[in-house]
Coordinates of C-alpha atoms in Angstrom, one line a residue:
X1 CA -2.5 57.1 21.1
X2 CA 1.3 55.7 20.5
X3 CA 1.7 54.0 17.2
X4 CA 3.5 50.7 16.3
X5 CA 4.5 48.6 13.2
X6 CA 3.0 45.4 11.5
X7 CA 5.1 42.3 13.2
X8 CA 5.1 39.2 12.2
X9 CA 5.0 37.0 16.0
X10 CA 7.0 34.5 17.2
X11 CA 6.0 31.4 18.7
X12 CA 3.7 28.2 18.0
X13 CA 0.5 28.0 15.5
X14 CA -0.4 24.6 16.3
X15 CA -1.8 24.0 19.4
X16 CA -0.9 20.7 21.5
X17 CA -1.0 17.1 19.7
X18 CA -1.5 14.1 21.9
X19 CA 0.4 11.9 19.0
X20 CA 2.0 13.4 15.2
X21 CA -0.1 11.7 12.6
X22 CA 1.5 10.2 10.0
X23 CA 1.1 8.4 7.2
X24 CA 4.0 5.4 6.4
X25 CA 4.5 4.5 2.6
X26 CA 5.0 0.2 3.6
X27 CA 4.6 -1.4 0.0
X28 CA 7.4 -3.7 -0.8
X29 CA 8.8 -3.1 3.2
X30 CA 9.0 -5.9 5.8
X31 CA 6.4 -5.6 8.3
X32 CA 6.3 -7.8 11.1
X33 CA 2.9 -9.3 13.3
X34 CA 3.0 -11.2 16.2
X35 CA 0.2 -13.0 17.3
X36 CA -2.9 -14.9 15.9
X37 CA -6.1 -13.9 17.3
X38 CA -9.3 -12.5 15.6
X39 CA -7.5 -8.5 16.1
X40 CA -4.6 -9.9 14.5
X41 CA -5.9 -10.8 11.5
X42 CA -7.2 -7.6 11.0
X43 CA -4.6 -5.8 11.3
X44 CA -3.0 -9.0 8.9
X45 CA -5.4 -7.6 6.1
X46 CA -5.1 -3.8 6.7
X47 CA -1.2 -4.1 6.7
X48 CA -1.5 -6.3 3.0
X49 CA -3.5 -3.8 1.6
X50 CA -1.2 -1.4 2.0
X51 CA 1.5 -3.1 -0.2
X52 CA 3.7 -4.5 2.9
X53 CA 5.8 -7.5 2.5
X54 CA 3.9 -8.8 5.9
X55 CA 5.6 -11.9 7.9
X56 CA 3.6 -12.8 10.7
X57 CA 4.4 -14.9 13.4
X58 CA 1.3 -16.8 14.7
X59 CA 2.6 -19.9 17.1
X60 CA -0.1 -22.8 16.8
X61 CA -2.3 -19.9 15.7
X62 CA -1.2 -20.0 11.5
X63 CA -4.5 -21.2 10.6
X64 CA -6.5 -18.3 11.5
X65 CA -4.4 -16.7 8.2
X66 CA -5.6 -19.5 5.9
X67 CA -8.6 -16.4 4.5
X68 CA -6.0 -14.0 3.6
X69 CA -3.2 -16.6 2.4
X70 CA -6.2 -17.9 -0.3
X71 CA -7.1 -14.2 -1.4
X72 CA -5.2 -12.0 -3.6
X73 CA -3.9 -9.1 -1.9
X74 CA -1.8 -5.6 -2.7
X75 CA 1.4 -6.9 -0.5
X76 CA 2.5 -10.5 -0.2
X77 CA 1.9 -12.6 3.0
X78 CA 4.5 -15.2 4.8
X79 CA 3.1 -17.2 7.8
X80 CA 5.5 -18.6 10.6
X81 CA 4.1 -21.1 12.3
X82 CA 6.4 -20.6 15.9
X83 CA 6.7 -17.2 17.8
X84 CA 8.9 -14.5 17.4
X85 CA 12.4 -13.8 17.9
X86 CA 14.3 -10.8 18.2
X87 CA 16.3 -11.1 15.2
X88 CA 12.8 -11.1 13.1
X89 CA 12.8 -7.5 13.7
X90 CA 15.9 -6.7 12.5
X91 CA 14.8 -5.2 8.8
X92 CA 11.5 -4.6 9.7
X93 CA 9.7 -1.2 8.8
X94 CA 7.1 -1.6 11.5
X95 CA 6.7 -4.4 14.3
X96 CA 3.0 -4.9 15.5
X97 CA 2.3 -7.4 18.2
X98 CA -1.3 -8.4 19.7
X99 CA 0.3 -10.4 22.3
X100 CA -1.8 -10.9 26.1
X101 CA 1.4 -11.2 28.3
X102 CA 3.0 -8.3 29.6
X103 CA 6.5 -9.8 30.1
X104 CA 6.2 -10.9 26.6
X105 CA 4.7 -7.7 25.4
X106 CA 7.8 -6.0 26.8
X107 CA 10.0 -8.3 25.4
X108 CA 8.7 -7.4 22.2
X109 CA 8.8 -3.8 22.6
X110 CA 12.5 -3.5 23.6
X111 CA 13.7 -6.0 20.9
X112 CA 11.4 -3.9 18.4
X113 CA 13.6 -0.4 19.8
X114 CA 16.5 -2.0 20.0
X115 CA 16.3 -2.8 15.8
X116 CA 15.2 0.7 15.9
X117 CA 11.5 -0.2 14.4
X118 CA 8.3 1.3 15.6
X119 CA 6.4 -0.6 18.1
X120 CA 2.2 -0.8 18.6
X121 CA 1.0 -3.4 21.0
X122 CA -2.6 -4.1 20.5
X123 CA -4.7 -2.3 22.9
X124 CA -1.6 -1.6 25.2
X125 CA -0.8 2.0 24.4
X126 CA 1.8 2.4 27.3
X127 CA 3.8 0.6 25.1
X128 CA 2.9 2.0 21.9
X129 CA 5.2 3.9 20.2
X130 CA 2.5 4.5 17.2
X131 CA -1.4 3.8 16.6
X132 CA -4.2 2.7 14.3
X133 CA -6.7 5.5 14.0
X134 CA -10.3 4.9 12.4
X135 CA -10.2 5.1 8.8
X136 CA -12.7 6.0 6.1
X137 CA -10.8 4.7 3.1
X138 CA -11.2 6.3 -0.6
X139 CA -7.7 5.6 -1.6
X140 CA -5.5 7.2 -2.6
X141 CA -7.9 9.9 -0.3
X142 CA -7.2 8.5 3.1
X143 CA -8.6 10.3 6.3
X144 CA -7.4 8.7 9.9
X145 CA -9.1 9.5 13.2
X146 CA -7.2 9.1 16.7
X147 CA -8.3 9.8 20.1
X148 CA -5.3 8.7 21.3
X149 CA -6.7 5.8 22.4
X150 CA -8.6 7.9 24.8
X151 CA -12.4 6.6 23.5
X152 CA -12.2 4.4 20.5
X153 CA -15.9 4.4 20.0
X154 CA -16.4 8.3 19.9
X155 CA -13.0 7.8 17.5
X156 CA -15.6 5.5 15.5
X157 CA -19.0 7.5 15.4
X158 CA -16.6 10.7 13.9
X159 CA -15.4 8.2 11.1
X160 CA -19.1 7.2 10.2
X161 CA -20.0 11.0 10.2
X162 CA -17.0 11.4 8.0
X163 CA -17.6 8.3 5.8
X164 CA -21.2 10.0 5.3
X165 CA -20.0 13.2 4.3
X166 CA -17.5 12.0 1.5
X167 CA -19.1 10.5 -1.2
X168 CA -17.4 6.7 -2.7
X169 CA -16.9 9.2 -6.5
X170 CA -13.8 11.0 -4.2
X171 CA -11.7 8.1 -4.8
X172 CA -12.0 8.8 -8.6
X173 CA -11.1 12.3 -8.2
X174 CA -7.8 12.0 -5.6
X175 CA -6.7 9.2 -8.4
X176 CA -7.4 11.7 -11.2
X177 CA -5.1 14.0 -9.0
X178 CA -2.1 11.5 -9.0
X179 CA -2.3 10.8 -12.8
X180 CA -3.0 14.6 -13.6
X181 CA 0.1 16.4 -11.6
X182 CA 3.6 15.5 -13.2
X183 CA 1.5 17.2 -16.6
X184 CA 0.9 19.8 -14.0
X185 CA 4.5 19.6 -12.4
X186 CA 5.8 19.5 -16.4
X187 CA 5.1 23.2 -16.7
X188 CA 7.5 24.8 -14.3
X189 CA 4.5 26.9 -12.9
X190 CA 5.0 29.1 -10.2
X191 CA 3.8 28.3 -6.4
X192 CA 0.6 30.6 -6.3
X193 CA -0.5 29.2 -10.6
X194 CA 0.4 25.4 -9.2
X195 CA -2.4 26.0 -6.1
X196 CA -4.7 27.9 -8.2
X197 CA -4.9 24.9 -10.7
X198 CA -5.5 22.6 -7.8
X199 CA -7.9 25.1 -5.7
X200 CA -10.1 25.0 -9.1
X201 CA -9.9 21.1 -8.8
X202 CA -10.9 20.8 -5.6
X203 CA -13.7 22.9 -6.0
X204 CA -14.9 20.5 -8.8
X205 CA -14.5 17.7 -7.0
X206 CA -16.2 18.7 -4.1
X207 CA -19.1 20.5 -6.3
X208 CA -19.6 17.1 -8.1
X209 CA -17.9 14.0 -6.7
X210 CA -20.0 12.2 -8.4
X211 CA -18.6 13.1 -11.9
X212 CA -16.3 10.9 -13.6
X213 CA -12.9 13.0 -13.6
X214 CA -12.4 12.2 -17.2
X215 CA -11.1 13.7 -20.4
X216 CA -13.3 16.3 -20.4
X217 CA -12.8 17.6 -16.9
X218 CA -9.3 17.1 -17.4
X219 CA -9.2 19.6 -20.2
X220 CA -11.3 21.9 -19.1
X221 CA -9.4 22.3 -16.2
X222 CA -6.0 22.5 -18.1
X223 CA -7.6 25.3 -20.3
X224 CA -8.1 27.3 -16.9
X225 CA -4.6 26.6 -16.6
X226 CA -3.8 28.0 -19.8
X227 CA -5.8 31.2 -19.3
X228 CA -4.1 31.8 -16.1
X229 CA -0.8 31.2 -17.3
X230 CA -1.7 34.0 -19.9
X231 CA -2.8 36.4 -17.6
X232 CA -0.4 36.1 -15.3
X233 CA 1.3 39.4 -14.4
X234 CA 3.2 38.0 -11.1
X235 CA 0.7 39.9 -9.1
X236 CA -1.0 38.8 -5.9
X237 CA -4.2 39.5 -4.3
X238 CA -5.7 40.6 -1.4
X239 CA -9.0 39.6 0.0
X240 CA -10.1 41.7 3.2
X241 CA -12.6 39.4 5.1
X242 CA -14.6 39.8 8.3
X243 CA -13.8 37.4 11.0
X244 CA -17.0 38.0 12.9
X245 CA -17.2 39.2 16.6
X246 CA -15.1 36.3 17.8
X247 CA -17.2 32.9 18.0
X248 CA -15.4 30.6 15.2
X249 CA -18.1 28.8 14.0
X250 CA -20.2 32.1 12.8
X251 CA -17.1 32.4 9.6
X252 CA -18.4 31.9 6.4
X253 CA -17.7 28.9 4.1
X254 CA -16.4 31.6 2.1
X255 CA -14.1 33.7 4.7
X256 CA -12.3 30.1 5.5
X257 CA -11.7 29.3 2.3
X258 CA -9.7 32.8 2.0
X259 CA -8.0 32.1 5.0
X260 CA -6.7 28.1 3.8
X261 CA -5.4 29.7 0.5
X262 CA -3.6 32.6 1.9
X263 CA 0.2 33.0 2.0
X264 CA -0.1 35.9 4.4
X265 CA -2.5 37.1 7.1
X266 CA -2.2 40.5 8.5
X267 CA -4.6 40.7 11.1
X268 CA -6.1 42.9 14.5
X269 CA -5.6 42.4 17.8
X270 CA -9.5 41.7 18.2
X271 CA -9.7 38.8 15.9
X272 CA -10.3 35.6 18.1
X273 CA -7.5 33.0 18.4
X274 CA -9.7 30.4 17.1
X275 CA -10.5 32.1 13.9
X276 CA -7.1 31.6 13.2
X277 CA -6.8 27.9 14.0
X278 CA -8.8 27.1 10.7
X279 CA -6.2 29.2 8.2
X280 CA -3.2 27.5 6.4
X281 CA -0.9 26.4 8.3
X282 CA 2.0 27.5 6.6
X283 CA 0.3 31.3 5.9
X284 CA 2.4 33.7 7.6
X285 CA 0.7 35.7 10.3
X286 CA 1.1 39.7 11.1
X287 CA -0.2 41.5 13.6
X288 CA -1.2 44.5 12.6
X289 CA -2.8 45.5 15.7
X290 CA -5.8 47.9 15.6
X291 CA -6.8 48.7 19.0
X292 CA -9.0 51.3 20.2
X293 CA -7.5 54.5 22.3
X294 CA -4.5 51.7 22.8
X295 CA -1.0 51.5 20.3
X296 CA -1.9 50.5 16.8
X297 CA -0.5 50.3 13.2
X298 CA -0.4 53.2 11.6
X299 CA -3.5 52.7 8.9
X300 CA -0.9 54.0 6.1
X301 CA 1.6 51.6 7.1
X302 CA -1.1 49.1 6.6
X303 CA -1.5 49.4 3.5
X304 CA 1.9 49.9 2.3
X305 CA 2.6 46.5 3.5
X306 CA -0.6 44.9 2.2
X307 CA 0.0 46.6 -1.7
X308 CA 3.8 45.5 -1.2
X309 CA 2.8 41.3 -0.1
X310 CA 0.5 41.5 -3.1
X311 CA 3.3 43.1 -5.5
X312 CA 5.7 39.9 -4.6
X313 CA 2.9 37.6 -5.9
X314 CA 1.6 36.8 -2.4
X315 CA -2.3 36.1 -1.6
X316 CA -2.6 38.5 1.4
X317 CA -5.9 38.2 3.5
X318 CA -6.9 41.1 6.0
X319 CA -8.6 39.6 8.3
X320 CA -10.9 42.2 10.0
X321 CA -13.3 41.4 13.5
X322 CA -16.5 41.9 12.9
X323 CA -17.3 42.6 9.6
X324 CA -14.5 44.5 7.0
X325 CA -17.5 47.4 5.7
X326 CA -18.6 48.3 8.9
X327 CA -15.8 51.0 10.6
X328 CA -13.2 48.2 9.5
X329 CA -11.3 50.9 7.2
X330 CA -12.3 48.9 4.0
X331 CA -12.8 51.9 2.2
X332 CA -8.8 53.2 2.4
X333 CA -7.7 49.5 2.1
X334 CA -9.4 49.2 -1.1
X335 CA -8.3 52.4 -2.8
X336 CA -5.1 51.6 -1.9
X337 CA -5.0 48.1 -3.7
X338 CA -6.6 50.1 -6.9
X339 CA -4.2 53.0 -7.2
X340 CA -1.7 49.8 -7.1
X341 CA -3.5 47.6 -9.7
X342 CA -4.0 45.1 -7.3
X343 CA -6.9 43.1 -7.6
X344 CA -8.8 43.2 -4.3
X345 CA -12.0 41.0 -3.1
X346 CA -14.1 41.6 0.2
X347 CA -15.4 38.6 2.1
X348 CA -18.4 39.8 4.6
X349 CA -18.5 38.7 8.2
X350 CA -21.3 39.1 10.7
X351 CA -20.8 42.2 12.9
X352 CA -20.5 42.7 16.5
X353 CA -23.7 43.9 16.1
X354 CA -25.6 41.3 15.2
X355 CA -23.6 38.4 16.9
X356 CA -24.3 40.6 20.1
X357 CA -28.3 40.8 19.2
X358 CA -27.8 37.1 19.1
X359 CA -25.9 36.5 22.3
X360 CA -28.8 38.1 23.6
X361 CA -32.1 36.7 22.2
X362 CA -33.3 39.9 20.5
X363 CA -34.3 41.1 17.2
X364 CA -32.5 44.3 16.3
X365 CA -36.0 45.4 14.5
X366 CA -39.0 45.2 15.8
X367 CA -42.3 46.2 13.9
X368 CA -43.7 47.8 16.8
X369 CA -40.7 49.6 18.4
X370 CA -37.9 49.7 15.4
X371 CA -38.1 49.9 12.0
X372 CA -34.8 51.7 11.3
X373 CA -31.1 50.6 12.1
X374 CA -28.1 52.6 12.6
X375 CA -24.5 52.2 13.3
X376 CA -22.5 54.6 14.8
X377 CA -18.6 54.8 15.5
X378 CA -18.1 55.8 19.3
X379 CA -14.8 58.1 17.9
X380 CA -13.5 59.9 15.0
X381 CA -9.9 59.7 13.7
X382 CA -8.9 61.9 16.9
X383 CA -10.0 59.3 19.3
X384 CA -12.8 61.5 20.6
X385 CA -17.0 61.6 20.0
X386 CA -17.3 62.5 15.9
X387 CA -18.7 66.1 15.0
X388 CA -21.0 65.5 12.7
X389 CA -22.8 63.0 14.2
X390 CA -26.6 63.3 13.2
X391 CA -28.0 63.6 16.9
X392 CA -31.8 63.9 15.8
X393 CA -31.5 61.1 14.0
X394 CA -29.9 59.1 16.7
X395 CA -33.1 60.2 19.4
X396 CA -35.5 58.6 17.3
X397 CA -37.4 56.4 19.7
X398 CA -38.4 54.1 16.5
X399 CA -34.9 53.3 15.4
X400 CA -32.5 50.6 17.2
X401 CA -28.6 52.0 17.4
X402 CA -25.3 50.0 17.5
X403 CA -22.4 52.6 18.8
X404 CA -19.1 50.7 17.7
X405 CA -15.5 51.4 20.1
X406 CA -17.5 53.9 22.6
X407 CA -15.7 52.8 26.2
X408 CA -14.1 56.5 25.9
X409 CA -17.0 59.1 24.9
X410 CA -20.0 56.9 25.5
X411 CA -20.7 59.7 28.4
X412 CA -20.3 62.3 25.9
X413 CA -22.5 60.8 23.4
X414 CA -25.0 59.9 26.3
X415 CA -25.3 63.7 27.1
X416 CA -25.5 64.9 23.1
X417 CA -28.7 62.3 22.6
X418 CA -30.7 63.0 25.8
X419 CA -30.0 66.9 24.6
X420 CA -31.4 65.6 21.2
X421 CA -34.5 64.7 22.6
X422 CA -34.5 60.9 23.5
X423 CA -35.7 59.5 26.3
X424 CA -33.4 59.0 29.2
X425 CA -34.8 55.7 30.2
X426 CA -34.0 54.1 26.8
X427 CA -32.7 50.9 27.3
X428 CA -29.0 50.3 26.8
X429 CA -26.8 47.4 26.6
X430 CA -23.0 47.3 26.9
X431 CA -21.4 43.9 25.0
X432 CA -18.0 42.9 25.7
X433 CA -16.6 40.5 23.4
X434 CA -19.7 39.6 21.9
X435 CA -20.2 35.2 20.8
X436 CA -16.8 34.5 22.9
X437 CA -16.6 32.3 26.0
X438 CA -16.0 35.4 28.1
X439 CA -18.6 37.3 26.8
X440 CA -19.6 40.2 29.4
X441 CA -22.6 42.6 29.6
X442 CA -23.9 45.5 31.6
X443 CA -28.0 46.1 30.9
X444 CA -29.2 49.6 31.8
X445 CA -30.6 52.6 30.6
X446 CA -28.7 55.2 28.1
X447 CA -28.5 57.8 31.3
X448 CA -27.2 55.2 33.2
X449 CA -25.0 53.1 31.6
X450 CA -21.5 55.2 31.0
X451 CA -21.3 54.9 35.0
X452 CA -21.7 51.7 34.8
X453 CA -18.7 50.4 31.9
X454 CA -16.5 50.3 35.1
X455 CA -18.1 46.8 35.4
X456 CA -16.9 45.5 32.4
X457 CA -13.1 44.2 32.0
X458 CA -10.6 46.7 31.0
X459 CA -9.9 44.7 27.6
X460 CA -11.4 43.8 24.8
X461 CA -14.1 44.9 21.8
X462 CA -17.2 46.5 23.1
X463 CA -20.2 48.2 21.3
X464 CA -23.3 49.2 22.7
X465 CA -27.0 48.6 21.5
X466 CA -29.5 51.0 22.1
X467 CA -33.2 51.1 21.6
X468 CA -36.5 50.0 22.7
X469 CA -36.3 46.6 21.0
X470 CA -33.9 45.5 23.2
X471 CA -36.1 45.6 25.5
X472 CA -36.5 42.3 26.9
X473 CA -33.0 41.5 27.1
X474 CA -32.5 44.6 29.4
X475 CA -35.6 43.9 31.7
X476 CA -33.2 42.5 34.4
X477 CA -32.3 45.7 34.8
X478 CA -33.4 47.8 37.9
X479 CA -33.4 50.8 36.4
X480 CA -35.6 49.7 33.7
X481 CA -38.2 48.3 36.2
X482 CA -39.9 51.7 35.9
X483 CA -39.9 52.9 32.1
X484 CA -43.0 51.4 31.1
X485 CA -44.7 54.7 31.0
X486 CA -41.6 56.0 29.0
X487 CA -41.8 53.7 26.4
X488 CA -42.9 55.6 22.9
X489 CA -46.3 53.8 21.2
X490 CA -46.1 50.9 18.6
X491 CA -45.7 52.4 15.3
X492 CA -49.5 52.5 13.7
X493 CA -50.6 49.1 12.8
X494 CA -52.6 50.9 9.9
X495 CA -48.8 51.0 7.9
X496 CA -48.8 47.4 7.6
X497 CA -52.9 47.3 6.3
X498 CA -51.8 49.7 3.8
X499 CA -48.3 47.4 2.4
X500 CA -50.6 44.6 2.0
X501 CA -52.9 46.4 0.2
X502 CA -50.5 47.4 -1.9
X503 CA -49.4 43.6 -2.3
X504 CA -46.0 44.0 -0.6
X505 CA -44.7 42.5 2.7
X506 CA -44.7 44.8 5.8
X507 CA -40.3 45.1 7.0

């Protein structure tokens, strides 16, 4: 196995944007609007509420602005009651036109460019240089949803999900947040104290939006601030958390929360891309690449650089696949952040394991064929089948076995079982990347299926499930279609009369 070192990549972690969303700061700025239908008056009021000095040039149309002339507004409102003309646009900030004729939307789109202003014609996004998105307001919290004009409607339906999901009390809270930060800002805090402070105020106003962000709240959260300012040590952290067997949405609330306050992310080569679509942006990323009977990171190296992040005051996240307690390593990460004082927090992921008994419709106990569950590493710290592998245990007919990285000795370990005692028409399941789009698997029996891993890609994680409760998952098999006589007896039913008796639950 050649080694390797811990390398931060190159290239792009943001995936392809239709349009960069922005957010433009208008109040006090000339804004101009062209045109006088019902759309324009909208976007007459959504423009004033922002603060914009707003002249809009409605033709015979000025009386449709008669509502919003008589209404007190955030931004102050001039109505001209001819068309425009390019040298309106000369000072202007923005330049919006709902106008119907081409030649005189085009008109207005090179005389807005040539004054060097950003353009939108209504419902023409060929000549768009920006766009209004759907917007669930609860200022100054302000969320804006674009399909690039690609389906407006479905653009709406998300906003109404969204306006459902944040309560009105937010408003209170993001307000709270501009009146509370230049006392924050006052203390000369450093970067990782400053997001702590606010990571604690987000969680309370997410946890109850409905309080009022008062005095109370306010000091109680500046007395957190206190405490950490006291304990500070210039320290980082590291959190080790399991990214699952590749499927994004089977993360914990938890795990992505670690990954959108970390600074740095050293992570495997089998962690899914998409896991790492929902961390920080502005974390750095580090492969670290861990790769079965293929060139890895030396594990010492590993934690060298983990103990060393965390010494410079970094939060450092290893991000694991599958989950970081189950042949993840955990164990020598962890000592190695205690012998360095560093404080160290595991986040739990699901295993390949279970997203695999998933994938496949199947219970990984059964109270007739399985009451016991054991996981197995497929290879020892020499690459090859472990020693001390308990080989009686792993023949028990009753118990359901997951054998983690075994494309290399899974013929070996098939050989030491069926020598143990098990049956040779056990059935058997080979996973490849288990819960991803390109999930691939090969159903046989134990005897069987080494021969068969040929099927399977070259690359990527694989573990194999073993056991009579997988049984009706693997009965596609051919190989299967004769093991009915092979099939050990249900447990004794009698077990489970006796647990209730006893007034406890049968497992």
């Amino acid at each position: 196995m050649t080694s390797r070192h811990p390398q931060e990549l190159p290239g792009r972690r943001i995936k392809a944007l239709a349009t960069l969303p922005l957010f433009h700061k208008l109040k006090g700025r000339h804004v101009v609007l062209a045109g006088a239908s019902e759309g324009a008056v909208w976007k007459a009021e959504l423009l004033l509420a922002t603060g914009a000095d707003l002249h809009v040039y409605a033709g015979d149309g000025a009386d449709e602005f008669n509502g919003l002339l008589a209404s007190p507004a955030e931004g102050k409102l001039t109505v001209h009651s001819r068309i425009w003309s390019s040298g309106d646009l000369s000072a202007a900030a923005l330049a919006i036109g709902d106008i119907e004729d081409r030649a005189e939307a085009e008109g207005f789109v090179a005389a807005a460019r040539q004054a060097g202003c950003p353009v939108n014609i209504v419902d023409k996004p060929e000549f768009c240089d920006f766009s209004f998105g759907s917007l669930v307001n609860r200022s100054p919290l302000i969320v804006a949803i674009s399909t690039d004009g690609a389906a407006p409607v479905l653009g709406q339906a998300i906003r109404a999900k969204i306006e459902a999901l944040l309560p009105a009390g937010l408003k209170a809270w993001a307000q709270a947040a501009r009146d509370w930060r230049p006392a924050v800002q006052s203390r000369a805090l450093p970067f990782p104290l400053r997001r702590a402070f606010w990571e604690k105020f987000a969680r309370r106003a997410l946890e109850a939006p409905a309080a009022e962000p008062n005095e109370i709240e306010r000091n109680t959260l500046f007395s957190s601030l206190d405490h950490l300012q006291s304990t500070h040590d210039g320290r980082g952290r590291v959190t080790l958390v399991g990214a699952g067997p590749g499927d994004p949405e089977l993360l914990t609330l938890k795990a992505v929360s670690a990954l959108q306050s970390a600074d740095v992310i050293l992570y495997d080569d089998l962690v899914a891309g998409g896991v790492l679509e929902l961390a920080r942006r502005e974390a750095k990323r580090m492969l670290v690449g861990k790769t079965g009977h293929g060139p890895s990171c030396r594990q010492d190296d590993i934690n060298d650089l983990m103990v060393a992040l965390a010494l410079q005051g970094k939060r450092v996240v290893r991000l694991k696949s599958g989950d970081p307690g189950i042949f993840g390593r955990a164990g020598e990460e962890i000592e190695a952040c205690n012998a360095a004082g560093i404080a160290v927090t595991l986040v739990p992921g699901i295993s390949a394991a279970q997203g695999a008994a998933a994938s496949l419709g199947v219970s990984l106990t059964h109270r007739d064929h399985a009451r016991r569950l054991q996981f197995v590493t497929g290879h020892g710290r020499n690459g090859r089948l472990p020693d001390d592998l308990d080989w009686t245990a792993l023949a028990d007919p009753h118990a359901t076995t997951a054998i983690y990285m075994p494309r290399a000795t899974l013929a070996m370990f098939r050989d030491r079982v069926l020598a143990a005692g098990l049956t040779p028409h056990t059935p058997a399941i080979a996973v490849l990347r288990a819960t991803r789009p390109d999930e691939t698997l090969v159903t046989s029996t134990i005897a069987k299926l080494p021969e068969r891993l040929a099927e399977l890609p070259d690359r990527g994680p694989m573990l194999v499930l073993m056991g009579w409760s997988l049984t009706s998952a693997a009965a596609k098999s051919v190989e299967l279609s004769i093991t009915s006589a092979a099939r050990p007896a249900p447990l004794p039913l009698r077990r489970y009369a006796t647990a209730e008796r006893l007034g406890t639950a049968p497992i």
